[in-house]
Tab-separated table of C-alpha atoms in Angstrom:
chain	number	residue	atom	x	y	z
Y	1	MET	CA	183.267	104.437	230.500
Y	2	ILE	CA	180.684	106.516	228.591
Y	3	LEU	CA	181.629	109.626	230.549
Y	4	LEU	CA	185.308	108.936	229.858
Y	5	PHE	CA	184.788	108.488	226.107
Y	6	ALA	CA	182.739	111.663	225.771
Y	7	ALA	CA	185.141	113.631	227.983
Y	8	CYS	CA	188.190	112.456	226.001
Y	9	GLY	CA	186.465	113.335	222.715
Y	10	LEU	CA	185.509	116.786	223.950
Y	11	LEU	CA	188.974	117.399	225.363
Y	12	ALA	CA	190.619	116.372	222.085
Y	13	ALA	CA	188.298	118.665	220.089
Y	14	PHE	CA	188.869	121.535	222.534
Y	15	THR	CA	192.666	121.111	222.279
Y	16	ILE	CA	192.552	121.233	218.468
Y	17	HIS	CA	190.286	124.305	218.655
Y	18	LEU	CA	192.678	126.010	221.110
Y	19	LEU	CA	195.751	125.303	218.967
Y	20	TRP	CA	193.949	126.425	215.795
Y	21	TRP	CA	192.866	129.707	217.428
Y	22	ARG	CA	196.356	130.352	218.775
Y	23	ILE	CA	197.862	129.932	215.305
Y	24	LYS	CA	195.181	131.957	213.488
Y	25	ARG	CA	191.649	132.875	214.503
Y	26	PRO	CA	189.300	131.946	211.638
Y	27	ALA	CA	186.925	134.563	210.216
Y	28	GLN	CA	183.942	132.184	210.365
Y	29	ALA	CA	184.659	130.853	213.825
Y	30	THR	CA	181.348	129.042	214.395
Y	31	VAL	CA	181.595	127.092	211.125
Y	32	VAL	CA	185.161	126.018	211.968
Y	33	LEU	CA	184.119	125.053	215.506
Y	34	ILE	CA	181.272	122.885	214.190
Y	35	PHE	CA	183.736	121.285	211.786
Y	36	ILE	CA	186.264	120.536	214.557
Y	37	PHE	CA	183.719	119.144	217.026
Y	38	PHE	CA	181.851	117.014	214.484
Y	39	ALA	CA	184.605	115.926	212.094
Y	40	LEU	CA	186.901	114.712	214.871
Y	41	PRO	CA	184.683	111.799	216.060
Y	42	LEU	CA	184.172	110.729	212.446
Y	43	ILE	CA	187.951	110.286	212.160
Y	44	ILE	CA	188.764	108.992	215.658
Y	45	VAL	CA	185.926	106.496	216.244
Y	46	PRO	CA	186.704	104.217	213.232
Y	47	ILE	CA	190.398	104.259	214.265
Y	48	LEU	CA	189.470	103.213	217.827
Y	49	PHE	CA	187.249	100.428	216.481
Y	50	TYR	CA	190.121	99.213	214.312
Y	51	ILE	CA	192.709	99.328	217.123
Y	52	PHE	CA	190.595	97.767	219.906
Y	53	GLN	CA	188.582	95.387	217.677
Y	54	TRP	CA	185.449	95.980	219.768
Y	55	GLN	CA	183.190	92.934	219.718
Y	56	ASP	CA	180.853	93.460	222.673
Y	57	PHE	CA	179.402	96.650	221.241
Y	58	TYR	CA	175.981	97.902	222.322
Y	59	TYR	CA	174.071	100.374	220.154
Y	60	ALA	CA	172.273	101.811	223.188
Y	61	ASP	CA	175.629	102.648	224.792
Y	62	ALA	CA	176.875	104.215	221.568
Y	63	THR	CA	173.699	106.347	221.462
Y	64	ARG	CA	174.414	107.569	224.999
Y	65	ILE	CA	177.985	108.552	224.075
Y	66	VAL	CA	176.843	110.289	220.884
Y	67	LEU	CA	174.036	112.179	222.664
Y	68	LEU	CA	176.321	113.308	225.487
Y	69	TYR	CA	179.097	114.334	223.099
Y	70	ILE	CA	176.813	116.208	220.670
Y	71	SER	CA	174.877	118.017	223.391
Y	72	CYS	CA	178.062	119.108	225.217
Y	73	ALA	CA	179.669	120.164	221.917
Y	74	PHE	CA	176.652	122.337	221.107
Y	75	VAL	CA	176.735	123.860	224.590
Y	76	TYR	CA	180.359	124.870	224.014
Y	77	ILE	CA	179.660	126.232	220.514
Y	78	ILE	CA	176.797	128.322	221.936
Y	79	LEU	CA	178.934	129.534	224.844
Y	80	TYR	CA	181.775	130.381	222.465
Y	81	SER	CA	179.841	133.350	221.051
Y	82	ALA	CA	179.487	134.705	224.599
Y	83	ILE	CA	183.252	134.288	225.035
Y	84	ALA	CA	184.192	135.973	221.751
Y	85	MET	CA	181.639	138.776	222.000
Y	86	GLN	CA	180.912	140.028	225.463
Y	87	SER	CA	177.215	140.076	226.248
Y	88	PRO	CA	175.989	143.697	226.681
Y	89	THR	CA	174.230	142.673	229.905
Y	90	LEU	CA	177.465	141.266	231.345
Y	91	ALA	CA	179.368	144.336	230.099
Y	92	ILE	CA	176.959	146.610	232.025
Y	93	PHE	CA	177.263	144.443	235.144
Y	94	ASP	CA	181.069	144.325	234.865
Y	95	ALA	CA	181.341	148.098	234.379
Y	96	ILE	CA	179.281	148.747	237.544
Y	97	LEU	CA	181.279	146.079	239.389
Y	98	GLN	CA	184.567	147.845	238.565
Y	99	LYS	CA	183.302	151.054	240.171
Y	100	ASN	CA	182.716	149.182	243.439
Y	101	GLU	CA	181.121	151.234	246.265
Y	102	LYS	CA	181.413	154.529	244.374
Y	103	GLY	CA	178.663	153.487	241.944
Y	104	TYR	CA	178.394	154.303	238.233
Y	105	GLU	CA	176.553	157.486	237.215
Y	106	SER	CA	173.612	156.632	234.953
Y	107	GLU	CA	174.584	158.860	232.029
Y	108	ALA	CA	178.290	157.977	232.252
Y	109	LEU	CA	177.433	154.259	232.171
Y	110	LYS	CA	175.305	154.727	229.049
Y	111	GLN	CA	178.204	156.504	227.350
Y	112	PHE	CA	180.717	153.896	228.494
Y	113	ILE	CA	178.629	151.038	227.070
Y	114	GLY	CA	178.543	153.006	223.815
Y	115	VAL	CA	175.100	152.084	222.533
Y	116	ASP	CA	174.920	154.860	219.939
Y	117	ASP	CA	176.432	152.952	217.019
Y	118	GLU	CA	175.252	149.490	218.101
Y	119	ILE	CA	172.699	149.104	215.271
Y	120	ASP	CA	175.208	150.112	212.558
Y	121	LYS	CA	177.843	147.717	213.951
Y	122	ARG	CA	175.359	144.827	213.942
Y	123	LEU	CA	174.069	145.645	210.445
Y	124	GLN	CA	177.591	145.712	209.036
Y	125	SER	CA	178.610	142.467	210.726
Y	126	MET	CA	175.374	140.795	209.511
Y	127	GLN	CA	176.145	141.964	205.960
Y	128	GLN	CA	179.657	140.493	206.250
Y	129	GLY	CA	178.143	137.232	207.488
Y	130	GLY	CA	175.886	137.071	204.416
Y	131	TRP	CA	172.613	137.569	206.329
Y	132	LEU	CA	171.748	140.989	204.854
Y	133	ASP	CA	172.053	142.811	201.537
Y	134	TYR	CA	172.502	146.582	201.270
Y	135	LEU	CA	171.215	148.183	198.077
Y	136	HIS	CA	170.117	151.772	197.327
Y	137	SER	CA	170.537	152.727	201.016
Y	138	LYS	CA	168.140	149.978	202.123
Y	139	TRP	CA	168.708	146.782	204.064
Y	140	THR	CA	167.022	143.573	202.940
Y	141	LEU	CA	167.386	139.941	203.952
Y	142	SER	CA	169.614	137.746	201.821
Y	143	ILE	CA	168.370	134.237	200.952
Y	144	LYS	CA	170.343	132.860	203.909
Y	145	GLY	CA	168.913	135.604	206.140
Y	146	LYS	CA	165.337	134.888	204.972
Y	147	ARG	CA	165.688	131.229	205.945
Y	148	MET	CA	167.092	132.087	209.359
Y	149	ALA	CA	164.464	134.795	209.973
Y	150	ALA	CA	161.712	132.303	209.134
Y	151	VAL	CA	163.116	129.744	211.594
Y	152	PHE	CA	163.156	132.308	214.415
Y	153	GLU	CA	159.796	133.829	213.458
Y	154	TYR	CA	157.994	130.478	213.472
Y	155	GLY	CA	159.953	129.420	216.555
Y	156	ALA	CA	158.873	132.556	218.433
Y	157	ARG	CA	155.233	132.040	217.468
Y	158	PHE	CA	155.284	128.338	218.318
Y	159	PHE	CA	156.949	128.816	221.703
Y	160	GLY	CA	154.845	131.865	222.591
Y	161	LEU	CA	157.733	134.364	222.739
Y	162	GLY	CA	157.784	138.121	222.199
Y	163	LYS	CA	159.668	140.210	219.666
Y	164	GLY	CA	162.992	140.090	221.465
Y	165	GLY	CA	166.085	142.234	221.245
W	1	MET	CA	172.151	98.288	228.113
W	2	HIS	CA	168.546	99.458	228.149
W	3	TRP	CA	167.329	101.700	225.280
W	4	LEU	CA	165.078	103.632	227.652
W	5	LEU	CA	168.168	104.676	229.595
W	6	ALA	CA	169.828	105.927	226.387
W	7	LEU	CA	166.762	107.849	225.236
W	8	ALA	CA	165.670	109.238	228.630
W	9	PRO	CA	167.296	112.685	227.999
W	10	LEU	CA	165.443	112.982	224.666
W	11	PHE	CA	162.099	112.123	226.263
W	12	ALA	CA	162.854	114.633	229.014
W	13	LEU	CA	163.707	117.343	226.466
W	14	THR	CA	160.458	116.654	224.576
W	15	PHE	CA	158.533	117.033	227.821
W	16	ASN	CA	160.462	120.248	228.574
W	17	VAL	CA	159.470	121.706	225.178
W	18	ILE	CA	155.798	120.720	225.592
W	19	VAL	CA	155.521	122.164	229.116
W	20	GLN	CA	157.321	125.395	228.136
W	21	THR	CA	155.117	125.894	225.061
W	22	LEU	CA	151.826	125.227	226.830
W	23	PHE	CA	152.794	127.371	229.823
W	24	ALA	CA	153.974	130.294	227.653
W	25	HIS	CA	150.803	130.291	225.542
W	26	SER	CA	148.465	130.024	228.511
W	27	THR	CA	150.139	132.491	230.908
W	28	HIS	CA	152.459	134.686	228.714
W	29	LEU	CA	155.037	134.426	231.512
W	30	ILE	CA	158.047	133.614	229.339
W	31	ASN	CA	160.792	133.350	231.974
W	32	ARG	CA	158.652	131.153	234.218
W	33	SER	CA	157.634	128.964	231.292
W	34	ILE	CA	161.317	128.313	230.526
W	35	MET	CA	162.039	127.453	234.165
W	36	PHE	CA	158.962	125.210	234.491
W	37	GLY	CA	159.854	123.417	231.269
W	38	LEU	CA	163.413	122.811	232.470
W	39	MET	CA	162.278	121.461	235.833
W	40	ALA	CA	159.516	119.310	234.299
W	41	GLY	CA	162.035	117.688	231.951
W	42	LEU	CA	164.447	117.062	234.803
W	43	VAL	CA	161.714	115.415	236.875
W	44	ILE	CA	160.765	113.160	233.934
W	45	ASN	CA	164.414	112.227	233.379
W	46	ILE	CA	164.877	111.258	237.031
W	47	ALA	CA	161.521	109.435	237.035
W	48	ILE	CA	162.584	107.309	234.046
W	49	LEU	CA	165.871	106.428	235.775
W	50	ALA	CA	164.018	105.588	239.004
W	51	SER	CA	161.503	103.396	237.180
W	52	LEU	CA	164.324	101.537	235.421
W	53	SER	CA	165.990	100.996	238.773
W	54	GLN	CA	162.714	99.662	240.205
W	55	GLN	CA	162.415	97.247	237.275
W	56	GLY	CA	165.719	95.723	238.321
W	57	VAL	CA	168.068	97.473	235.888
W	58	THR	CA	171.335	98.102	237.737
W	59	LEU	CA	172.306	101.745	237.391
W	60	SER	CA	175.604	103.167	238.591
W	61	TRP	CA	176.136	106.788	239.691
W	62	ALA	CA	177.844	107.369	236.333
W	63	ASP	CA	174.627	106.335	234.517
W	64	TYR	CA	172.722	108.967	236.471
W	65	ILE	CA	175.385	111.616	235.746
W	66	VAL	CA	175.501	110.828	232.004
W	67	SER	CA	171.713	110.900	231.663
W	68	ILE	CA	171.172	114.100	233.653
W	69	LEU	CA	174.188	115.859	232.112
W	70	THR	CA	172.942	114.985	228.617
W	71	TYR	CA	169.470	116.283	229.455
W	72	LEU	CA	170.811	119.523	230.958
W	73	SER	CA	173.032	120.110	227.912
W	74	LEU	CA	170.122	119.547	225.521
W	75	ALA	CA	167.917	121.788	227.675
W	76	PHE	CA	170.606	124.495	227.560
W	77	CYS	CA	170.596	124.357	223.730
W	78	PHE	CA	166.807	124.774	223.757
W	79	PHE	CA	167.111	127.641	226.237
W	80	ALA	CA	169.747	129.294	224.014
W	81	PHE	CA	167.349	129.136	221.056
W	82	LEU	CA	164.558	130.733	223.110
W	83	ASN	CA	166.947	133.294	224.560
W	84	LEU	CA	168.138	134.331	221.098
W	85	ASN	CA	164.534	135.135	220.213
W	86	LEU	CA	164.156	137.112	223.423
W	87	THR	CA	167.404	139.073	223.577
W	88	SER	CA	169.335	139.010	220.298
W	89	LEU	CA	169.428	142.276	218.398
W	90	ARG	CA	170.412	140.441	215.206
W	91	ILE	CA	167.346	138.184	215.356
W	92	ARG	CA	165.136	141.197	216.050
W	93	ILE	CA	166.568	142.990	212.977
W	94	MET	CA	166.040	139.909	210.799
W	95	ARG	CA	162.447	139.509	211.974
W	96	GLU	CA	161.687	143.188	211.324
W	97	LEU	CA	163.223	142.963	207.829
W	98	ARG	CA	161.146	139.863	207.133
W	99	PHE	CA	157.986	141.954	207.594
W	100	ALA	CA	159.394	144.660	205.323
W	101	GLU	CA	160.143	142.144	202.600
W	102	GLY	CA	160.274	143.684	199.123
W	103	THR	CA	160.770	147.273	200.253
W	104	GLY	CA	163.608	146.834	202.750
W	105	MET	CA	164.443	149.310	205.520
W	106	THR	CA	166.991	152.072	205.957
W	107	SER	CA	169.386	152.169	208.931
W	108	ALA	CA	167.390	155.077	210.338
W	109	GLU	CA	164.095	153.155	210.114
W	110	LEU	CA	165.641	150.178	211.875
W	111	ALA	CA	167.096	152.437	214.556
W	112	GLN	CA	163.631	154.018	215.058
W	113	LEU	CA	161.996	150.641	215.573
W	114	TYR	CA	164.535	149.715	218.136
W	115	SER	CA	166.644	152.572	219.320
W	116	PRO	CA	170.014	151.930	220.974
W	117	SER	CA	168.682	153.678	224.065
W	118	GLU	CA	165.744	151.268	224.165
W	119	MET	CA	168.147	148.339	223.956
W	120	TYR	CA	170.238	149.771	226.775
W	121	LEU	CA	167.141	150.423	228.898
W	122	ARG	CA	165.796	146.914	228.325
W	123	ARG	CA	169.044	145.376	229.523
W	124	ILE	CA	169.193	147.668	232.539
W	125	GLU	CA	165.544	146.805	233.266
W	126	ARG	CA	166.344	143.069	233.134
W	127	LEU	CA	169.248	143.523	235.554
W	128	VAL	CA	167.036	145.547	237.913
W	129	GLN	CA	164.157	143.054	237.707
W	130	THR	CA	166.469	140.173	238.561
W	131	GLN	CA	167.872	142.293	241.436
W	132	GLN	CA	171.433	142.297	240.097
W	133	ILE	CA	171.798	146.087	240.170
W	134	VAL	CA	170.075	148.957	241.937
W	135	ASN	CA	169.878	152.712	241.323
W	136	ARG	CA	170.497	155.087	244.219
W	137	ASP	CA	170.836	158.878	243.693
W	138	ASN	CA	171.168	158.481	239.917
W	139	LYS	CA	174.032	155.999	240.347
W	140	TRP	CA	174.085	152.280	239.613
W	141	PHE	CA	175.328	149.829	242.258
W	142	ILE	CA	175.746	146.068	242.367
W	143	GLN	CA	172.923	144.524	244.408
W	144	SER	CA	173.690	140.828	244.017
W	145	ARG	CA	176.939	139.135	243.015
W	146	LYS	CA	175.192	136.192	241.345
W	147	LEU	CA	176.505	137.230	237.916
W	148	LEU	CA	180.076	137.609	239.181
W	149	PRO	CA	181.105	133.961	238.499
W	150	LEU	CA	179.799	134.357	234.923
W	151	VAL	CA	181.860	137.521	234.413
W	152	VAL	CA	185.012	135.951	235.886
W	153	VAL	CA	184.664	132.664	233.957
W	154	SER	CA	183.904	134.387	230.633
W	155	LYS	CA	186.915	136.700	231.079
W	156	ALA	CA	189.214	133.783	231.965
W	157	LEU	CA	187.976	131.678	229.027
W	158	ARG	CA	188.348	134.643	226.671
W	159	LYS	CA	191.958	135.055	227.771
W	160	LEU	CA	192.649	131.309	227.419
W	161	ILE	CA	191.047	130.883	223.985
W	162	MET	CA	191.586	134.253	222.332
W	163	GLY	CA	194.883	135.193	223.950
W	164	SER	CA	195.608	138.198	226.134
W	165	ASN	CA	195.808	140.699	223.239
W	166	TYR	CA	192.230	140.054	222.056
W	167	ASP	CA	190.062	143.183	221.865
W	168	VAL	CA	186.458	142.299	222.598
W	169	GLU	CA	185.216	145.745	221.467
W	170	GLN	CA	186.549	145.291	217.939
W	171	ASN	CA	184.796	141.962	217.621
W	172	LYS	CA	181.307	142.994	218.692
């Protein structure tokens, strides 16, 4: 029953997301996805309670449904970014895969992946997202960016990770 | 229904985080610490379910699936957070800019700290280390097809969600 509830909720949210994207892809996709996946249960669950008049309701069971639904929703939201923007690692693998037994020449692969303007592309998209400010030819963190940088900096120190990238 | 059953995935995730953190700090083997943490949490989750079963709580196969699926999903979210710190160029840029607070950095300075070639080489190095690709006579070849399902699924999902006319390059 718990599996069924969570699966139905996720399926309903996914269907709305799919229809929305087919009509018009939103600029801030992640924010809209979070809204769809988390607003939907807030609307549907009270309606279900009203229709079925649930009496034998257990809070522990509700916790299990909520935990399963939220965790799966977050997994999808995380995976969505890998769907929308191809991971460079997968792009490299896919490019070599397409060449099959002939192999991909090292220099040609580097050119095909097009790493030369990668930094500029990322900086511009981060500015559009409100993470960075660009003033007098210099990049600085916006207030939103500072908060996010602090989360990842402390996270990296706490979990014993390197610099990344 | 038992509260311990409901909260088992959260206890397992907590254990995962503790094991990963301690292992990473003591050995500096990041990838192994993530794997050990994941496995340790899974073992704890199963142990809680087994102990409940021994105490006479009747558990169906669906209870096991829900609990383990919830734990694995939570563990994936934790892994994604760690992975962002390890591989994301955006996070790296933000962390570098945090150190240069007040003065800021030019595009050239950022590119020097982390050149596009370095990024490319790091990714190639990761693929070589995990034995996905191999270089023979200055040419790259596929060594293992383990990543193939990921490539196929991500392409299929991209087509389903974004439509067939979606250009992934323009949305990098």
